[in-house]
PDB file of C-alpha atoms in Angstrom:
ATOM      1  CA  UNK A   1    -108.658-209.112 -46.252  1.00  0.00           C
ATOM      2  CA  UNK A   2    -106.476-210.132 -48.879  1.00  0.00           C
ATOM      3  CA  UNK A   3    -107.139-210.762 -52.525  1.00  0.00           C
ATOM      4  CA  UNK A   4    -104.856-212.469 -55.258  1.00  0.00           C
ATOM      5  CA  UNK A   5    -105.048-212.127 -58.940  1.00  0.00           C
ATOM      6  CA  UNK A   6    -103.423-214.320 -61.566  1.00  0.00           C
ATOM      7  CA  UNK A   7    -104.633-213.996 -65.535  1.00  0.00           C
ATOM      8  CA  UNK A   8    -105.073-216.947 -67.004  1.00  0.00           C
ATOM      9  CA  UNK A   9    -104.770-217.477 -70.572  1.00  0.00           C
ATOM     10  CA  UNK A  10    -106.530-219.893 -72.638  1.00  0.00           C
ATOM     11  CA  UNK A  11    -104.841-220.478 -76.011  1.00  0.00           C
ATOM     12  CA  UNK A  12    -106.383-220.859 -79.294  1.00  0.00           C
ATOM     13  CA  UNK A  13    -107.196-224.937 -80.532  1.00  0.00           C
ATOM     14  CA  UNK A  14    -106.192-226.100 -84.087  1.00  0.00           C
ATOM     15  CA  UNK A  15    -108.618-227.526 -85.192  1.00  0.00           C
ATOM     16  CA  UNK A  16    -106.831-230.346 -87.814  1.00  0.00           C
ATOM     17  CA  UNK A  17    -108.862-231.239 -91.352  1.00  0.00           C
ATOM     18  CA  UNK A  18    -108.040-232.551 -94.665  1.00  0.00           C
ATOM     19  CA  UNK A  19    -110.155-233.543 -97.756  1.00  0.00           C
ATOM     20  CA  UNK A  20    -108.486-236.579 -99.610  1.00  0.00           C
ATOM     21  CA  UNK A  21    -109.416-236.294-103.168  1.00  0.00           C
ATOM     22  CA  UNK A  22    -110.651-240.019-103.485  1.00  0.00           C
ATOM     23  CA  UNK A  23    -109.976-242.533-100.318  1.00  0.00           C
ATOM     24  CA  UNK A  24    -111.772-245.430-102.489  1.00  0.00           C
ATOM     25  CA  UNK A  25    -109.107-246.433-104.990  1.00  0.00           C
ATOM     26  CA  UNK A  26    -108.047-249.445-107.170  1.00  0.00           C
ATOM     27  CA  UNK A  27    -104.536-250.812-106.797  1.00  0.00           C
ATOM     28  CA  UNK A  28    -102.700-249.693-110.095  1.00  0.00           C
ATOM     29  CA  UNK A  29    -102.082-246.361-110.383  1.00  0.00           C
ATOM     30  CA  UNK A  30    -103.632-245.026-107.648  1.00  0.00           C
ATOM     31  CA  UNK A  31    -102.297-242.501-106.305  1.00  0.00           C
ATOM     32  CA  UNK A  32    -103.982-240.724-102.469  1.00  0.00           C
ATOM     33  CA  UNK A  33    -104.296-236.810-102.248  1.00  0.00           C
ATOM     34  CA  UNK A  34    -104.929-235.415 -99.115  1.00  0.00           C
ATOM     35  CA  UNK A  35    -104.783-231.782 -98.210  1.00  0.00           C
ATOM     36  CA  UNK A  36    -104.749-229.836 -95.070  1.00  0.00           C
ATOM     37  CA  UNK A  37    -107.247-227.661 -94.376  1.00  0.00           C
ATOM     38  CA  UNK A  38    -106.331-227.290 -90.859  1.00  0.00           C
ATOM     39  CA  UNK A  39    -107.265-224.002 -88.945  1.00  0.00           C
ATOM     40  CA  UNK A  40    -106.013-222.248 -85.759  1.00  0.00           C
ATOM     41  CA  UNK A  41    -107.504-219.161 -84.617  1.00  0.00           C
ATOM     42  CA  UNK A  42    -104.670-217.646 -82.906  1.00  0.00           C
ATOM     43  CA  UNK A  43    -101.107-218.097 -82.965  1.00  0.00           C
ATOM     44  CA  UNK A  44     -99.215-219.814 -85.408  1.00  0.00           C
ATOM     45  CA  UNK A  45     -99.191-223.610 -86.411  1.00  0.00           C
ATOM     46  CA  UNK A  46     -95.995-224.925 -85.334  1.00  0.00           C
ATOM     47  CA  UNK A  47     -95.956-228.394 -87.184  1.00  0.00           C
ATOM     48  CA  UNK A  48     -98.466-230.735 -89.566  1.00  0.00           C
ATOM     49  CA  UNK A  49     -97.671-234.259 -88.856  1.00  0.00           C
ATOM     50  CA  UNK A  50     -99.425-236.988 -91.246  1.00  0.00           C
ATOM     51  CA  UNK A  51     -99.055-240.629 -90.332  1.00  0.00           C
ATOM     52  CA  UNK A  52     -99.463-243.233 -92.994  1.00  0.00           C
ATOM     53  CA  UNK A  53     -98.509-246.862 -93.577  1.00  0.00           C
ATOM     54  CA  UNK A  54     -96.426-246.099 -90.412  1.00  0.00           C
ATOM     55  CA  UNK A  55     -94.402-243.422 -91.770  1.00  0.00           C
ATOM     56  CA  UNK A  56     -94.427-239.447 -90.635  1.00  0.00           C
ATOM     57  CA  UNK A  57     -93.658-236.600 -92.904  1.00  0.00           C
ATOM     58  CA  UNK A  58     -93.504-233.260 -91.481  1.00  0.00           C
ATOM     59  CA  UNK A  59     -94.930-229.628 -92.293  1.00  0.00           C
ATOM     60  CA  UNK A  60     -95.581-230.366 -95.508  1.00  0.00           C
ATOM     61  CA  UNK A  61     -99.424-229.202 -96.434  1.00  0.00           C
ATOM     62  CA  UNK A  62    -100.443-231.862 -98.841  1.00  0.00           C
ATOM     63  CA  UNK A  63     -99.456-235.612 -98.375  1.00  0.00           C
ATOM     64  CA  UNK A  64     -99.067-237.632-102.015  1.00  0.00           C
ATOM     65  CA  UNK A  65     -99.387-240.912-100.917  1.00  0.00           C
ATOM     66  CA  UNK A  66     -99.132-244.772-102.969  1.00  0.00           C
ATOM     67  CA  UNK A  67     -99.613-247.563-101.392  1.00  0.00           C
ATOM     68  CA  UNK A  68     -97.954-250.754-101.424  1.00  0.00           C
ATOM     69  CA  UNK A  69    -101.002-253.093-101.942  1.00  0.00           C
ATOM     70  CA  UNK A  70    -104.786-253.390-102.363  1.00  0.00           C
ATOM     71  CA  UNK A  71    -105.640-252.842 -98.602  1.00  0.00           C
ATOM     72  CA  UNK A  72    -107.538-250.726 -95.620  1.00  0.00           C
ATOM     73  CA  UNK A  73    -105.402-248.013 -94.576  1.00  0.00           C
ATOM     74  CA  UNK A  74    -105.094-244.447 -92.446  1.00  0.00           C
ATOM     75  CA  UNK A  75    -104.525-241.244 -92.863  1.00  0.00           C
ATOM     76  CA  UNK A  76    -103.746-239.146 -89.761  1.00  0.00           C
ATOM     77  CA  UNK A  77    -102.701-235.538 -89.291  1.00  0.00           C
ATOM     78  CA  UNK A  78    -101.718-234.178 -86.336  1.00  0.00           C
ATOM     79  CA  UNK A  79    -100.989-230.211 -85.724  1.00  0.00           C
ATOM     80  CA  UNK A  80     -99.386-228.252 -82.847  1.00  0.00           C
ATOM     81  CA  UNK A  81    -100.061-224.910 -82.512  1.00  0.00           C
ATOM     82  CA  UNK A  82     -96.907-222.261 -81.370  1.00  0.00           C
ATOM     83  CA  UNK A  83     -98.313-222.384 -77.662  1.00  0.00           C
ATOM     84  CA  UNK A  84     -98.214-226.546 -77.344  1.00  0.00           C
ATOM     85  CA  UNK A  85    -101.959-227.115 -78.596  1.00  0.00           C
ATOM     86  CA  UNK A  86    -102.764-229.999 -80.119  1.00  0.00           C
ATOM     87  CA  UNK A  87    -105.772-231.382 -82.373  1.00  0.00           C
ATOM     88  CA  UNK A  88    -105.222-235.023 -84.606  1.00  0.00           C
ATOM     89  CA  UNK A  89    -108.090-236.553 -87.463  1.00  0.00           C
ATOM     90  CA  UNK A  90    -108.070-239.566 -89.367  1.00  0.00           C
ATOM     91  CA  UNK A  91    -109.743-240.841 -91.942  1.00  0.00           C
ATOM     92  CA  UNK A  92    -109.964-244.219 -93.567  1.00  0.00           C
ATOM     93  CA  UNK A  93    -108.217-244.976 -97.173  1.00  0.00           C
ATOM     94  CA  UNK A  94    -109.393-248.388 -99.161  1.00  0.00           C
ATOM     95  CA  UNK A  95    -106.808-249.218-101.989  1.00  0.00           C
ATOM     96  CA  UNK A  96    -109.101-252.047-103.937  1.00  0.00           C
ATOM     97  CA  UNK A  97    -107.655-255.109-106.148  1.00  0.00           C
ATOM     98  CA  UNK A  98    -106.960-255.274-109.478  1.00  0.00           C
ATOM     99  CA  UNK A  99    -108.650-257.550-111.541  1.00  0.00           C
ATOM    100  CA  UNK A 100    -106.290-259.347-114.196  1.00  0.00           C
ATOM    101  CA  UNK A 101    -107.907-259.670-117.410  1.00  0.00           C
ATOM    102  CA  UNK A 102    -105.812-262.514-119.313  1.00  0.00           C
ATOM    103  CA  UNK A 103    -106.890-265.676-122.201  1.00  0.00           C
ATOM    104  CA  UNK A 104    -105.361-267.474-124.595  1.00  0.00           C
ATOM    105  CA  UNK A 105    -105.818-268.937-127.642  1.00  0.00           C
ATOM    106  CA  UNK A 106    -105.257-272.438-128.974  1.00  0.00           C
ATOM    107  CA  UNK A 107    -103.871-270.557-132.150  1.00  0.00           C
ATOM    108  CA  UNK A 108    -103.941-267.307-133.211  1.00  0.00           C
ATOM    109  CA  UNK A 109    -104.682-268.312-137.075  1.00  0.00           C
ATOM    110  CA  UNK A 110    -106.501-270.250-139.296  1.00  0.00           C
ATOM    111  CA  UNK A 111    -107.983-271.156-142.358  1.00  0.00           C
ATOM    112  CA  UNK A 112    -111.516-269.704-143.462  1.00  0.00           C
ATOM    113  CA  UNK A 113    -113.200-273.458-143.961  1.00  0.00           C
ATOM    114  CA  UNK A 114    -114.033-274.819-140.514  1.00  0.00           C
ATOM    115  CA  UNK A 115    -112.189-272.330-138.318  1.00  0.00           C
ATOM    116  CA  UNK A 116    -112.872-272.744-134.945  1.00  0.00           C
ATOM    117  CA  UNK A 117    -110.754-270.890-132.187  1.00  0.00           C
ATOM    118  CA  UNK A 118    -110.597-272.353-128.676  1.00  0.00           C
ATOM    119  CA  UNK A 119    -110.124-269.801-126.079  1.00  0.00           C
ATOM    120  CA  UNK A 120    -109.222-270.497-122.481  1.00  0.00           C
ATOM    121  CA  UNK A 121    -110.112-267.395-120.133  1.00  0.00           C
ATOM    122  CA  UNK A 122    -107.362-267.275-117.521  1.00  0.00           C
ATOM    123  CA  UNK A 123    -108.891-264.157-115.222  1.00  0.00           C
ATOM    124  CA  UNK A 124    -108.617-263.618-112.199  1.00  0.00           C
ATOM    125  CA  UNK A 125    -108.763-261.169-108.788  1.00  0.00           C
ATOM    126  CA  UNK A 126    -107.547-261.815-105.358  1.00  0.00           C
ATOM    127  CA  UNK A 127    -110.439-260.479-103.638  1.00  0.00           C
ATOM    128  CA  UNK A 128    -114.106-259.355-105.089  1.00  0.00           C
ATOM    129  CA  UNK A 129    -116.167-260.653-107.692  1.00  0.00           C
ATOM    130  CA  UNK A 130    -115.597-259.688-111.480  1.00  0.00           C
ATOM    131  CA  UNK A 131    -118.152-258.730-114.547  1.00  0.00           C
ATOM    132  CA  UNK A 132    -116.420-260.514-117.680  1.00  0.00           C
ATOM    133  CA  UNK A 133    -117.194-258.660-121.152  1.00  0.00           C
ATOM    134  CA  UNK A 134    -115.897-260.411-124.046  1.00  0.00           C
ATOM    135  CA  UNK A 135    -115.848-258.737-127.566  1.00  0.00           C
ATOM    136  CA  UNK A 136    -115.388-261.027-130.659  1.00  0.00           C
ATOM    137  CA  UNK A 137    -114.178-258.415-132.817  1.00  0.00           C
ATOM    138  CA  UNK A 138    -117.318-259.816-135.091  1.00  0.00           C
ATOM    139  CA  UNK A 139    -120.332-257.683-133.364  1.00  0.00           C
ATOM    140  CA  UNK A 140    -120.783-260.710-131.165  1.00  0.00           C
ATOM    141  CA  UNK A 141    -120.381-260.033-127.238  1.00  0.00           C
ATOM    142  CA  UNK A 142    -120.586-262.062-123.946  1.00  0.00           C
ATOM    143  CA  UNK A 143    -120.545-261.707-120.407  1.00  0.00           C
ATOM    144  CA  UNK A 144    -120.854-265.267-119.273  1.00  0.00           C
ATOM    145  CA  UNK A 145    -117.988-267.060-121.061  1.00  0.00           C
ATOM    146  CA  UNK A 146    -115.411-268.659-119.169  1.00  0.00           C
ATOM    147  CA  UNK A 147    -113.173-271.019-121.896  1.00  0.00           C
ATOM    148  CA  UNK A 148    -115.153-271.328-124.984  1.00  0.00           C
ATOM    149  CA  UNK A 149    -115.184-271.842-128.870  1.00  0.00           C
ATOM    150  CA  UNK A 150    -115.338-269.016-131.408  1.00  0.00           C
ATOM    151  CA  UNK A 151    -115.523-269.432-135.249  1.00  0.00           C
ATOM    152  CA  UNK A 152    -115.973-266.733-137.638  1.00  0.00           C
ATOM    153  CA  UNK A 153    -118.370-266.378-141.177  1.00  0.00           C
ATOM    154  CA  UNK A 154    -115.833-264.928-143.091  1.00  0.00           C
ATOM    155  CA  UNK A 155    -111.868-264.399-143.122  1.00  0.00           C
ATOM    156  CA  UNK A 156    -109.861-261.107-142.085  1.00  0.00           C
ATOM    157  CA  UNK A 157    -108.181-260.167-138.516  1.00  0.00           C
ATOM    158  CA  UNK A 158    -110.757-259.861-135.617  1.00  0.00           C
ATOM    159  CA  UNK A 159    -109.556-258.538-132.084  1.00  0.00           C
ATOM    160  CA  UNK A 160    -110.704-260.785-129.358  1.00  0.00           C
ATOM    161  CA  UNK A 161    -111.254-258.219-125.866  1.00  0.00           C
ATOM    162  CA  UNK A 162    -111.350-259.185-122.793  1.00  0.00           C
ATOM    163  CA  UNK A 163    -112.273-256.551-119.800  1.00  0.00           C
ATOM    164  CA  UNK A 164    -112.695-257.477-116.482  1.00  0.00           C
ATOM    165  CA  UNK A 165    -114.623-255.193-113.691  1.00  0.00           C
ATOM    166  CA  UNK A 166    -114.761-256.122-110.234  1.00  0.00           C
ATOM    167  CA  UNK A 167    -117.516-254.967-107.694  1.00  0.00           C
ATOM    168  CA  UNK A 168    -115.530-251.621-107.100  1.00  0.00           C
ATOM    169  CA  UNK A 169    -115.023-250.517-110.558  1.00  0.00           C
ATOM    170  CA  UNK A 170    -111.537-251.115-111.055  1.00  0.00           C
ATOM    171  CA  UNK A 171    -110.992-252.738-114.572  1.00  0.00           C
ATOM    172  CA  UNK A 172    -108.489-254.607-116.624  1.00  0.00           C
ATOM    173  CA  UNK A 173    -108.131-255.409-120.223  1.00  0.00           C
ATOM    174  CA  UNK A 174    -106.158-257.560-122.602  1.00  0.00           C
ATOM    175  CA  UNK A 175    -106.761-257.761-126.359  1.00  0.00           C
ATOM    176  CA  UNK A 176    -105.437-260.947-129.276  1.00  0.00           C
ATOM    177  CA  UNK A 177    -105.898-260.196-132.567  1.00  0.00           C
ATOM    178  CA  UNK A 178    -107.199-264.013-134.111  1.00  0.00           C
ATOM    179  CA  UNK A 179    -106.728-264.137-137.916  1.00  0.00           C
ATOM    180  CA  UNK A 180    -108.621-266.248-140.730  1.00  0.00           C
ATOM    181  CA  UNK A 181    -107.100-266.515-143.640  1.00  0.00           C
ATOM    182  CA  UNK A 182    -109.070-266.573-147.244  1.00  0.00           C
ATOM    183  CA  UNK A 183    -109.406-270.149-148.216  1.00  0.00           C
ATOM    184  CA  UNK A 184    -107.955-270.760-151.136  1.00  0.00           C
ATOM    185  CA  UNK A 185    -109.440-272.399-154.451  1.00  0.00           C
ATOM    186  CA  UNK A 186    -108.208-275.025-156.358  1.00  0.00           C
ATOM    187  CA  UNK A 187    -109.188-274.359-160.381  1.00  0.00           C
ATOM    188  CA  UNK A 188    -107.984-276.746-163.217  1.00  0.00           C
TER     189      UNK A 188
END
């Protein structure tokens, strides 16, 4: 009777995982922070791969990434241990649009007597709905005015505010300072 023995040897897994510090973003300055958190019980890790935007970058341990537009993407890292053992997550990223918050006015001054400003909102987003909030600079607010009239009860420098917010929070904001001047008075 003869008997053979061979050892086998299992190696140790990685097991790959990162936490991204936000994966919902909007577009401008957003910037993507994920971290590795991989482990691997025995052995050493011989390389951290992360995919993105179909670019690698090697044995680094966190991955700074900005995107080039409002868009889905993925993140995916990818470790090999020292004995060929491999283990790969992703996880989703969603850059949002920007909403651009823009008006004008017909003028930017006038005098006190009959002043009435005409003001043509010019908003817009590429993708989303948007919340408008308009501030008069007088106390008086709106969230439903598109193009619209504004006069004021007395003269001085009032800044007009315009922010935007779509459904996912992101927000822009532009501000014109309108001016109404005193009217003067004609005495004999």
């Amino acid at each position: 009777r003869d008997t053979a023995e061979q050892i086998l040897t299992v190696n140790a897994q990685p097991k790959a995982l990162f936490i991204i510090d936000d994966s919902l973003e909007c577009f401008r300055d957003h910037e993507i922070i994920a971290i590795n958190k991989s482990t691997l019980a025995q052995g050493t890790v011989k390389s951290r791969t992360w995919t993105t935007n179909s670019t690698d970058y090697i044995n680094i341990d966190t991955l700074k990434q900005v995107y080039p537009s409002a868009n889905d993407y993925t993140i995916q890292l990818t470790i090999e241990s020292d004995q060929g053992c491999f283990d790969s997550l992703t996880k989703a990223v969603t850059i949002y649009p920007m909403p651009v918050a823009q008006f004008s006015a017909d003028t930017t001054y006038l005098c006190e007597r009959g002043n009435i400003f005409t003001i043509d909102y010019q908003g817009s987003i590429s993708d989303g709905n948007i919340l408008k909030l308009w501030d008069f600079g007088d106390g008086v607010s709106s969230t439903t005015a598109d193009d619209t009239t504004k006069s004021y009860a007395t003269f001085g420098s009032y800044p007009v505010r315009l922010e935007l917010v779509s459904n996912f929070d992101c927000r822009d904001t532009a501000e014109q300072i309108l001016t109404v001047n005193a009217q003067p008075k004609a005495l004999f």
